Coordinates of C-alpha atoms in Angstrom, one line a residue:
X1 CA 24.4 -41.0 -22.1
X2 CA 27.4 -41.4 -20.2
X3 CA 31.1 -40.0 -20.8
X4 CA 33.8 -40.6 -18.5
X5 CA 37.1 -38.1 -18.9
X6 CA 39.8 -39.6 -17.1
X7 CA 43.4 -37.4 -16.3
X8 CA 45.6 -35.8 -14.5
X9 CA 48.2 -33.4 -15.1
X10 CA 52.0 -34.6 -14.8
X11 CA 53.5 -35.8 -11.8
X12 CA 49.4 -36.6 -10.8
X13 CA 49.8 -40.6 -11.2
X14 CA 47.2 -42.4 -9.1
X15 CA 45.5 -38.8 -8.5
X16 CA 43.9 -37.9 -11.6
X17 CA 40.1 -37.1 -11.9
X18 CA 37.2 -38.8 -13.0
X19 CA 34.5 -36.3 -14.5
X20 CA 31.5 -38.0 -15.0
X21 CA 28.7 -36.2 -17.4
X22 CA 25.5 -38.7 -17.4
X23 CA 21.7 -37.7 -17.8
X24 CA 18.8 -38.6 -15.0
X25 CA 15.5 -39.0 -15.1
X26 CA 13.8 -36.3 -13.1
X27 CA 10.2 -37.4 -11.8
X28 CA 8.4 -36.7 -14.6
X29 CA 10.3 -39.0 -16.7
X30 CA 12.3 -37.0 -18.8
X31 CA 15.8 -36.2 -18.8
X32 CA 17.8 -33.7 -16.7
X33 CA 21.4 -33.0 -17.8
X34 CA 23.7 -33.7 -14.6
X35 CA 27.3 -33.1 -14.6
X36 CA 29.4 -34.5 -11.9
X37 CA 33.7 -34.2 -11.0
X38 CA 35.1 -37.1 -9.0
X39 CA 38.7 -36.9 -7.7
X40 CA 40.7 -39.2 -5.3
X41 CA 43.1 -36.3 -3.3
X42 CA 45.9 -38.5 -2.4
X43 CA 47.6 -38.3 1.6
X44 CA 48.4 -34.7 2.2
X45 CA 49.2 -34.6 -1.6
X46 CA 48.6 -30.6 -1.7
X47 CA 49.1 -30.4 -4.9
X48 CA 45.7 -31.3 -5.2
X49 CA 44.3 -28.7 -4.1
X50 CA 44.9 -26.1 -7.4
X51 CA 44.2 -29.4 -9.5
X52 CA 40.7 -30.0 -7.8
X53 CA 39.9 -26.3 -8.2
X54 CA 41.1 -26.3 -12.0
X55 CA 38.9 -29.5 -12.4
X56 CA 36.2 -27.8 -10.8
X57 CA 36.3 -24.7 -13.3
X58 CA 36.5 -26.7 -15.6
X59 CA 33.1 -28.5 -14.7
X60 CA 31.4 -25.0 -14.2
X61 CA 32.4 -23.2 -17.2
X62 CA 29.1 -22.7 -18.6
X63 CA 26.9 -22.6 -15.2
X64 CA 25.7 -20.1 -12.9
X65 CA 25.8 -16.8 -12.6
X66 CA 29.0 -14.2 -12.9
X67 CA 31.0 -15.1 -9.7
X68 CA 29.2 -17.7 -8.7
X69 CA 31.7 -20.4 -10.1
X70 CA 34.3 -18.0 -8.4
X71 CA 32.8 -18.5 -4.8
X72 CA 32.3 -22.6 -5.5
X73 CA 36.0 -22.6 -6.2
X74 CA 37.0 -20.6 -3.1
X75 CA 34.6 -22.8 -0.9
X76 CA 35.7 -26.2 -2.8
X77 CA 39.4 -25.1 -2.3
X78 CA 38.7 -25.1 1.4
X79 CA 37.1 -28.2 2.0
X80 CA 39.9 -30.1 0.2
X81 CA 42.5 -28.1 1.8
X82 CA 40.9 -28.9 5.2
X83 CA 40.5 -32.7 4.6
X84 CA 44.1 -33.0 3.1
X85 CA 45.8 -31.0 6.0
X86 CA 43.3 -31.9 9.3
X87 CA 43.3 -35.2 8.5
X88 CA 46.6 -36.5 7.4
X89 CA 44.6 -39.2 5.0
X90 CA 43.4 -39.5 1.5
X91 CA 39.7 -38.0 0.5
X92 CA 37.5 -37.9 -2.2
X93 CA 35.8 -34.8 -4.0
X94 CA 32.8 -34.7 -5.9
X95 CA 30.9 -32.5 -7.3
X96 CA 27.4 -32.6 -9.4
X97 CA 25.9 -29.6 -10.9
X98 CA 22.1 -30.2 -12.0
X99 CA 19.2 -28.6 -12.6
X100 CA 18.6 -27.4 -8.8
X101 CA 22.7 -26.4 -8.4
X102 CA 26.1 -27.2 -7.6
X103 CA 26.5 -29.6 -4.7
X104 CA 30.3 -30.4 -3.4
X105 CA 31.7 -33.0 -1.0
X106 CA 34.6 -33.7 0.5
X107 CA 34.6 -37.4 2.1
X108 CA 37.5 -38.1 4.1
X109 CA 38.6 -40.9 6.4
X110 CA 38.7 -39.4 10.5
X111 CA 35.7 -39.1 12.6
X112 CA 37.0 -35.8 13.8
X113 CA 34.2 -33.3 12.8
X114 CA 35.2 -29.8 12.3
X115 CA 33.6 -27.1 13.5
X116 CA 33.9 -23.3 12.2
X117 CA 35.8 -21.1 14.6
X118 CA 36.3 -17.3 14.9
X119 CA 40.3 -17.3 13.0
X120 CA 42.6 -15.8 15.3
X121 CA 44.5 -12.4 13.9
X122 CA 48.1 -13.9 14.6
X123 CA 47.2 -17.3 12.8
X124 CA 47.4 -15.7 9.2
X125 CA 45.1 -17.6 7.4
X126 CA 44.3 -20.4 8.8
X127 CA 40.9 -21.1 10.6
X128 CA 38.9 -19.1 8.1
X129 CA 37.9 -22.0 5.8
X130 CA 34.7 -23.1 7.3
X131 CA 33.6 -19.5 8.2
X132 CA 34.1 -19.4 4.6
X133 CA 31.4 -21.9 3.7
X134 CA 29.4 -20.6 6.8
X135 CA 28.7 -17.2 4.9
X136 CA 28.8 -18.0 1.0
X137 CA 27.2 -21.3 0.6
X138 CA 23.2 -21.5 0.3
X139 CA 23.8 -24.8 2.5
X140 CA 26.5 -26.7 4.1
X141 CA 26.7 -29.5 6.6
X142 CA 28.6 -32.6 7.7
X143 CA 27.4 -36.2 7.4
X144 CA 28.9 -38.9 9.4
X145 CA 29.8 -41.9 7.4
X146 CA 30.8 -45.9 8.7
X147 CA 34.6 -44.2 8.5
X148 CA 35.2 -40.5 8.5
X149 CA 32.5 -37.6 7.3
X150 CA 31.5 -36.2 4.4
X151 CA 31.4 -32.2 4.6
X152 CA 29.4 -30.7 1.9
X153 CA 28.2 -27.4 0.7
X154 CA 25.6 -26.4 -1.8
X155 CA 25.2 -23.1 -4.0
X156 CA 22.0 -22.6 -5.9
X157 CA 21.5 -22.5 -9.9
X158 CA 20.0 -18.7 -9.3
X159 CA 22.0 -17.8 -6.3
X160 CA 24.8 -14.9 -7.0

């Protein structure tokens, strides 16, 4: 089965989300639910940022444990406010929940790679965001693509 939800809020033309809801066939041939968010963040269009993370509540409303769809918004709010602002380009979020967990990615279109850094007490809050996903994720990482990165982060279906 495959459903495709397509919107945006107003004033989101061009930006609106794609969530995805398909099943998979695990290895032992039978099906495994899968539920996946995609979202095209337009140039430094921060707006996007509370839309992705109201998308992505949206996705998780009946997984995980209590707070655990709290800490995958805080972590996915990062990585798109990170692409959006760093980057100065348009990126792409997904996210898939499955049977194993959450998995989120934020692709984005510079071969800069960032790096976590110790935030600096007079910056308010910026440099914190990658410390962040450091600490609370069960996995995180950054894959290189042809053009740009992907960085990623992964909670657990059991983690807290």
């Amino acid at each position: 089965m495959r459903r495709q939800l397509r919107g945006g809020r107003p004033g989101t033309a061009g930006t609106g989300s794609v969530t995805t809801v398909e099943g998979t066939a695990d290895g032992g041939g039978e099906q495994a639910p899968e539920a996946q968010l995609r979202r095209r963040l337009g140039r430094a269009d921060l707006r996007a940022v509370p839309e992705s993370r109201h998308d992505l509540r949206r996705l998780l409303r009946h997984w995980g444990r209590p707070g655990q769809s709290e800490t995958a918004e805080l972590l996915t709010t990062e990585l798109v406010t990170n692409a959006l602002v760093h980057t100065d380009r348009a990126a792409v979020l997904t996210a898939t929940v499955g049977p194993r967990g959450l998995r989120v990615e934020v692709r984005d279109f510079v071969d800069h790679e960032p790096r976590p850094r110790a935030p600096d007490t007079g910056d308010g809050t910026h440099g914190r965001g990658l410390v962040l996903v450091e600490c609370l994720a069960d996995a995180w990482g950054i894959r290189a693509h042809g053009v740009g990165k992907a960085v990623w982060f992964e909670l657990g279906a059991d983690a807290a």
